[in-house]
PDB file of C-alpha atoms in Angstrom:
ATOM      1  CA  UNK A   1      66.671  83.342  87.353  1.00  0.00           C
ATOM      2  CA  UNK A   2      67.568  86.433  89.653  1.00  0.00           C
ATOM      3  CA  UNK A   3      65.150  89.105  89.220  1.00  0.00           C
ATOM      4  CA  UNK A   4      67.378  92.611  87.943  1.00  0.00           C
ATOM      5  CA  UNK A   5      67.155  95.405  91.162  1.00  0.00           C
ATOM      6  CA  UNK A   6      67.568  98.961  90.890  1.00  0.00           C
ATOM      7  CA  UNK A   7      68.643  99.213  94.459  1.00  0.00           C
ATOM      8  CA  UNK A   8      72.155  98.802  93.811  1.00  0.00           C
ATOM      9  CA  UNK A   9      71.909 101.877  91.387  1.00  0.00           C
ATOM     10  CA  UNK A  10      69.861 104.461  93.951  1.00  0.00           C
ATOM     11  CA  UNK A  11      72.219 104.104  96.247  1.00  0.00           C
ATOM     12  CA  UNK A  12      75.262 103.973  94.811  1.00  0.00           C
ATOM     13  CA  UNK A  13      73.920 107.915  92.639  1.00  0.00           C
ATOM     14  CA  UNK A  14      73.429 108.496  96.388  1.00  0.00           C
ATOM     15  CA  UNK A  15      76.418 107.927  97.528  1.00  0.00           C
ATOM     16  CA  UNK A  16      78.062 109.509  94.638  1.00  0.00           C
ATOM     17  CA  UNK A  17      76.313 112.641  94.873  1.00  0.00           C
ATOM     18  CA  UNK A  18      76.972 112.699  98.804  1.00  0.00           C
ATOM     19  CA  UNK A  19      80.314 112.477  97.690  1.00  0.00           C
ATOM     20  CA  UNK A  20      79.944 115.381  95.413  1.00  0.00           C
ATOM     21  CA  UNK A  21      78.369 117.819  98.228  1.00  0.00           C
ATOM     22  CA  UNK A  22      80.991 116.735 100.303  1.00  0.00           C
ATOM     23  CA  UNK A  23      83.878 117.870  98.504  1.00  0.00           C
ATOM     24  CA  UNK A  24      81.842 120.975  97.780  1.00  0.00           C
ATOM     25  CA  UNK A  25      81.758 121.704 102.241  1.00  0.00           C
ATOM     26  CA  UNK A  26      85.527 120.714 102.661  1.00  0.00           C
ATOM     27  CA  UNK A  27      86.198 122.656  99.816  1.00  0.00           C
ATOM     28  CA  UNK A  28      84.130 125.964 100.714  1.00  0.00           C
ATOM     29  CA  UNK A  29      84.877 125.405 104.477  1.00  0.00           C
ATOM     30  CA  UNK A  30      89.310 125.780 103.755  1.00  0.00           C
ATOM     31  CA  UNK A  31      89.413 128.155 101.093  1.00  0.00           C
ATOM     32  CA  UNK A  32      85.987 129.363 100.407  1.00  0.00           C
ATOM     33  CA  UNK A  33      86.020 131.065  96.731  1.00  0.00           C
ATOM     34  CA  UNK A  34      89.473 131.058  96.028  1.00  0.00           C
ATOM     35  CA  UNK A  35      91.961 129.664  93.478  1.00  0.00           C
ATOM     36  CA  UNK A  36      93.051 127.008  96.272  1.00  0.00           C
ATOM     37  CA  UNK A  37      89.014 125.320  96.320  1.00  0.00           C
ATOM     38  CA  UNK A  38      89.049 123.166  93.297  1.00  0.00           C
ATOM     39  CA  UNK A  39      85.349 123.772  92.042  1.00  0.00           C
ATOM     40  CA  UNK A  40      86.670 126.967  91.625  1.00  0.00           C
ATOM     41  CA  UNK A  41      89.770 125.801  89.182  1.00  0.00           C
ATOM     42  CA  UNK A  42      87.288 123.709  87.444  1.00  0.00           C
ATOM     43  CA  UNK A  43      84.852 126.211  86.652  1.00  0.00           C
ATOM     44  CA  UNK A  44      87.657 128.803  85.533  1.00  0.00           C
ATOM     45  CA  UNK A  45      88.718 125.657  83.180  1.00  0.00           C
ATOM     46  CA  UNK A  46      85.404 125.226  81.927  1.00  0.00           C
ATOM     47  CA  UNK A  47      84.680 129.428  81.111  1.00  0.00           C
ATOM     48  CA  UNK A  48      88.611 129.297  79.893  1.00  0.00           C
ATOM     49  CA  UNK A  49      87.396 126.206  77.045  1.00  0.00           C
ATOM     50  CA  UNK A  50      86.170 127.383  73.389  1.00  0.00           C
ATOM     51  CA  UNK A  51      82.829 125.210  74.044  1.00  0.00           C
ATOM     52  CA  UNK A  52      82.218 127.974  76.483  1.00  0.00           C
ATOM     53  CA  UNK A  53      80.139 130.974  74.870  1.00  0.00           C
ATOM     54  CA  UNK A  54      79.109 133.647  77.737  1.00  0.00           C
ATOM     55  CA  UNK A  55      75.981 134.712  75.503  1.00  0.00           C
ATOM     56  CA  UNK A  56      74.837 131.051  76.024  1.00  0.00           C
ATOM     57  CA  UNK A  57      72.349 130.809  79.181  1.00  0.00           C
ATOM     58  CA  UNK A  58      73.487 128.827  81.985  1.00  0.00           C
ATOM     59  CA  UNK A  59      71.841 125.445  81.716  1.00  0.00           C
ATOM     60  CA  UNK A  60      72.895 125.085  77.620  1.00  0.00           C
ATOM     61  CA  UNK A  61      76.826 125.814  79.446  1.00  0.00           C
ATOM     62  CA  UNK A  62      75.864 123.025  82.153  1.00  0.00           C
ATOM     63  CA  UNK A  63      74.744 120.547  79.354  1.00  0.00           C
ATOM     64  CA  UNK A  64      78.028 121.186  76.925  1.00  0.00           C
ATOM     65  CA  UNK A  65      80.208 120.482  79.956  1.00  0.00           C
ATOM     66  CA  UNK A  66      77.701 117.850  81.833  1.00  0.00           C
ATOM     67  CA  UNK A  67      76.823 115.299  79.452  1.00  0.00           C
ATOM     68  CA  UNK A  68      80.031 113.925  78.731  1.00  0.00           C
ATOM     69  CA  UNK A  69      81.350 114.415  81.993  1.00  0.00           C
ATOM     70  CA  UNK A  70      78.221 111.715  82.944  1.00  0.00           C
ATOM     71  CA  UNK A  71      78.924 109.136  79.966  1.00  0.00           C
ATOM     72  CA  UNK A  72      83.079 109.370  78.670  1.00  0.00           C
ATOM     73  CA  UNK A  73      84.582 109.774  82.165  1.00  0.00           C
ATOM     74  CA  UNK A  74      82.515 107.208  84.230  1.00  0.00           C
ATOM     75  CA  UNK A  75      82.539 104.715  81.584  1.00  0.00           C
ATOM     76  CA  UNK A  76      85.756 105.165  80.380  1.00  0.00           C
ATOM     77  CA  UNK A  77      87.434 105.599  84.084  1.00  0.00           C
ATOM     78  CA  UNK A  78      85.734 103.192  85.225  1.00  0.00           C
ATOM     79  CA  UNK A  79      86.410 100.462  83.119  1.00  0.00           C
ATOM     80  CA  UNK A  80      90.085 101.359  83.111  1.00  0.00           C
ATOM     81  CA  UNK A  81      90.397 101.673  87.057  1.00  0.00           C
ATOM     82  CA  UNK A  82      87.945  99.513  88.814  1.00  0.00           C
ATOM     83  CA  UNK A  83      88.198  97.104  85.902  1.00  0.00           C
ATOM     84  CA  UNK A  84      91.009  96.346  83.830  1.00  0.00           C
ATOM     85  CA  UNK A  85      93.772  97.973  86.427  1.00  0.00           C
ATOM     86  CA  UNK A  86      92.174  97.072  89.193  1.00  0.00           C
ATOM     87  CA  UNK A  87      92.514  93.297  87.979  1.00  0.00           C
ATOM     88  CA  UNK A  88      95.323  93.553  86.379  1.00  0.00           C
ATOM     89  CA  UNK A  89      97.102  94.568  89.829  1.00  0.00           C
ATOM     90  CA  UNK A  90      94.957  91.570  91.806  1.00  0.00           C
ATOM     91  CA  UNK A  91      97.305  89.251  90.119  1.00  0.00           C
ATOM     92  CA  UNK A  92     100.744  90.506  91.441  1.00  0.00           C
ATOM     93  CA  UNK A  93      98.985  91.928  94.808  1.00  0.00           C
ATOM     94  CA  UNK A  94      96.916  91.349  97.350  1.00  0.00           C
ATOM     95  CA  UNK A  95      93.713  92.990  97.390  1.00  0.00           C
ATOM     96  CA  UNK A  96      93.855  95.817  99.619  1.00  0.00           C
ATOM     97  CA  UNK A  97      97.612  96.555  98.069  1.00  0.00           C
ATOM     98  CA  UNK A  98      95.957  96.714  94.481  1.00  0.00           C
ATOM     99  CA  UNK A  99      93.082  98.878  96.048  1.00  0.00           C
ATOM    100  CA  UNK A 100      95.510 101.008  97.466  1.00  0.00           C
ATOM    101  CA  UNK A 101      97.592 101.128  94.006  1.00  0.00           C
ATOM    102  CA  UNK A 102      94.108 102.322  91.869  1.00  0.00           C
ATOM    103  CA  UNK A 103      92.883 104.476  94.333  1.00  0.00           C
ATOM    104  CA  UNK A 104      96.561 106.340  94.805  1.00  0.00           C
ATOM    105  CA  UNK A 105      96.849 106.390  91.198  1.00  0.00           C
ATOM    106  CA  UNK A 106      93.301 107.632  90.437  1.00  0.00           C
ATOM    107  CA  UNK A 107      93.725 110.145  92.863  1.00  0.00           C
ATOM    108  CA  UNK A 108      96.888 111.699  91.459  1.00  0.00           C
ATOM    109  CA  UNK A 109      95.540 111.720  88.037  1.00  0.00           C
ATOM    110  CA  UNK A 110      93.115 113.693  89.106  1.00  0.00           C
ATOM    111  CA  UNK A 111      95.775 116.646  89.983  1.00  0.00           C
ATOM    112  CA  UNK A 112      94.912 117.838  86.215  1.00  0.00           C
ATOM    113  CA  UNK A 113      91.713 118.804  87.229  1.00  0.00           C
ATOM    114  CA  UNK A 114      93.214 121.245  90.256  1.00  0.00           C
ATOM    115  CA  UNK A 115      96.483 121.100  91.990  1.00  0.00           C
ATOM    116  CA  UNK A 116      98.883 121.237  88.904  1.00  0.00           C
ATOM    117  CA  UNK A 117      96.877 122.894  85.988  1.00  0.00           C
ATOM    118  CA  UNK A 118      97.840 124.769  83.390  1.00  0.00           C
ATOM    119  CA  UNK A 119      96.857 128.833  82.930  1.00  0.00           C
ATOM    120  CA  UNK A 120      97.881 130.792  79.631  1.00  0.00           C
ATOM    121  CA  UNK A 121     100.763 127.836  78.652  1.00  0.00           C
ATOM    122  CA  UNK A 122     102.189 128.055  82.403  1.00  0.00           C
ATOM    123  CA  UNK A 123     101.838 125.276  84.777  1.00  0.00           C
ATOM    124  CA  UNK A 124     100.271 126.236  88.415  1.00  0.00           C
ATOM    125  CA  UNK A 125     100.795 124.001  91.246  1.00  0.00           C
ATOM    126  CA  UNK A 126      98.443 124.337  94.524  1.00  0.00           C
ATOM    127  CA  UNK A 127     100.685 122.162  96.866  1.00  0.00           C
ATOM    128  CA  UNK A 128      98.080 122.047  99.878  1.00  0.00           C
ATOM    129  CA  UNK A 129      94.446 122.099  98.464  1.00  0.00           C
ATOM    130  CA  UNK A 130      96.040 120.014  95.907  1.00  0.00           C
ATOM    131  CA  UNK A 131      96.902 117.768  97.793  1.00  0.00           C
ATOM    132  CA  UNK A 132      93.563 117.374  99.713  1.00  0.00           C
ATOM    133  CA  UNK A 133      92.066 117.257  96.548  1.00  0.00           C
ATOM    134  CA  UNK A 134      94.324 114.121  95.221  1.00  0.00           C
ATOM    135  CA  UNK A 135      93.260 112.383  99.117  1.00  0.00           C
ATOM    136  CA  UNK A 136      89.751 113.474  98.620  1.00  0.00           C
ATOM    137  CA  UNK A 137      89.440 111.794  94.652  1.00  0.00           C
ATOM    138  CA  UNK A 138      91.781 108.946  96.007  1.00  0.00           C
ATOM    139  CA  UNK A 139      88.836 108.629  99.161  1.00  0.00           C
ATOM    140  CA  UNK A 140      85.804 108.886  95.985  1.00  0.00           C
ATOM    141  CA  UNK A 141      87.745 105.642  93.952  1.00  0.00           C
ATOM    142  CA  UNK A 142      87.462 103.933  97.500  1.00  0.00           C
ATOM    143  CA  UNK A 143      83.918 104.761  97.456  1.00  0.00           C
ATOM    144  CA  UNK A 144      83.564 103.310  93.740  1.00  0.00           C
ATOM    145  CA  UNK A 145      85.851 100.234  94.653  1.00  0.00           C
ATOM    146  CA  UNK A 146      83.314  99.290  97.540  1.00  0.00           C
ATOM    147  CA  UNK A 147      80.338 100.062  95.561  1.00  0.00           C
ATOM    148  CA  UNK A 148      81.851  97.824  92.813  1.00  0.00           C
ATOM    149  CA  UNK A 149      83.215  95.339  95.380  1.00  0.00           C
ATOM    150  CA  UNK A 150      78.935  94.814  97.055  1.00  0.00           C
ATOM    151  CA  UNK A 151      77.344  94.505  93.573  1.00  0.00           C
ATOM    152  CA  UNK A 152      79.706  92.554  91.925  1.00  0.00           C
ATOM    153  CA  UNK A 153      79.385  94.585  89.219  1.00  0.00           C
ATOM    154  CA  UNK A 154      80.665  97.813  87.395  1.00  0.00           C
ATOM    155  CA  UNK A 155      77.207  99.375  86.074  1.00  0.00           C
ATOM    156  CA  UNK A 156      76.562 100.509  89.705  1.00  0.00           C
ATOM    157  CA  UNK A 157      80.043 102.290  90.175  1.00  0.00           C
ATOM    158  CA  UNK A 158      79.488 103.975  86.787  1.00  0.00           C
ATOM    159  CA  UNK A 159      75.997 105.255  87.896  1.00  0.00           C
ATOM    160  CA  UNK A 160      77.569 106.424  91.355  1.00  0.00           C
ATOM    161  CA  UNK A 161      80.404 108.214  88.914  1.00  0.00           C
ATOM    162  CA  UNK A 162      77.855 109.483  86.668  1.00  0.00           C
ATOM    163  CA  UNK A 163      76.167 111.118  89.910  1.00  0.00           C
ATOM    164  CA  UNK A 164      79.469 112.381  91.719  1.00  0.00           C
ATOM    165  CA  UNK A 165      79.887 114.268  88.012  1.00  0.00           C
ATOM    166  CA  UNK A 166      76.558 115.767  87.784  1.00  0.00           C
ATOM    167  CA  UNK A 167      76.434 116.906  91.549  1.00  0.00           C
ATOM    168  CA  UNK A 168      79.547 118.471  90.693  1.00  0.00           C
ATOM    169  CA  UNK A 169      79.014 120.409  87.793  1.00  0.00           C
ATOM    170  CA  UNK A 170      75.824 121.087  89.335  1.00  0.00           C
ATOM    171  CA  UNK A 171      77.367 122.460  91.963  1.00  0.00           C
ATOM    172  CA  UNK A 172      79.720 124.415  90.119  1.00  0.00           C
ATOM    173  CA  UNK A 173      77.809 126.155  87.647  1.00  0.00           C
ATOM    174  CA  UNK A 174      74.630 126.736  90.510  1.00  0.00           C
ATOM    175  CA  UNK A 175      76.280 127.441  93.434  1.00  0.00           C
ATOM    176  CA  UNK A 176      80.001 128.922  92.645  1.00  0.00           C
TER     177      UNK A 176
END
């Protein structure tokens, strides 16, 4: 009987929280605080929700946006991307075409978090950081793919998701 390791889980929340802080530096480093660094567009979207209460402190505002950014999206995105499409596309493709596929495809839906958002009903596109952003989410469901890919598993890729969010929103609510 194989013995259960938690090695496969520390370093794939390691990797996703490298992942995170790296974003975070490519994101400060071309467009610093603006509107064109999307930790910036995602923190506007979280102060812009109605969960968002400006007499709350801080850390009650991380929590209402942070715990279900660490259970619905990395359970629900990953068991839709790295499992069921992912799987789905291995039967008409080869591997590396269906990686290719997800990862494009999880990258572009990630646009709705910066690059084509909406502000006061109008729709605001960010062609170039946008962009960068799509590559850079599109590079993170590579990471996930490979983490899933070496533990045969998806609990590990959900755990590295769970981490890139909470780096994130750590970063976001800390540090911009």
């Amino acid at each position: 009987k194989k013995c259960f390791s938690y090695q496969p889980y520390i370093a794939a929340m390691l990797l996703g929280g490298i992942a995170a802080l790296v974003c975070y530096v490519i994101g400060i480093s071309l467009f610093e605080l603006t509107d064109d660094n999307w930790y910036v567009t995602i923190k506007k979207f979280y102060l812009n929700n109605p969960a968002y209460n400006a007499s709350s402190p801080l850390c009650h505002t991380f929590l209402i946006f942070t715990v279900p950014a660490l259970i619905f999206s990395p359970v629900g995105e990953e068991i839709f991307f790295r499992g069921f499409f992912q799987e789905s596309l291995k039967l008409n493709f080869t591997e590396r075409t269906s990686t290719f596929i997800e990862c494009t495809c999880f990258g572009l839906i990630h646009l709705f978090h910066h690059g084509l958002i909406s502000n006061n009903g109008n729709v605001v596109f960010f062609p170039l950081s946008g962009f960068i952003w799509a590559v850079l989410m599109a590079s993170v469901a590579f990471m996930f793919v490979q983490i899933r890919k070496h533990s045969n598993s998806l609990y590990p890729t959900i755990a590295s998701h769970a981490s890139f969010n909470l780096s994130m929103n750590a970063i976001i609510f800390f540090l911009i």
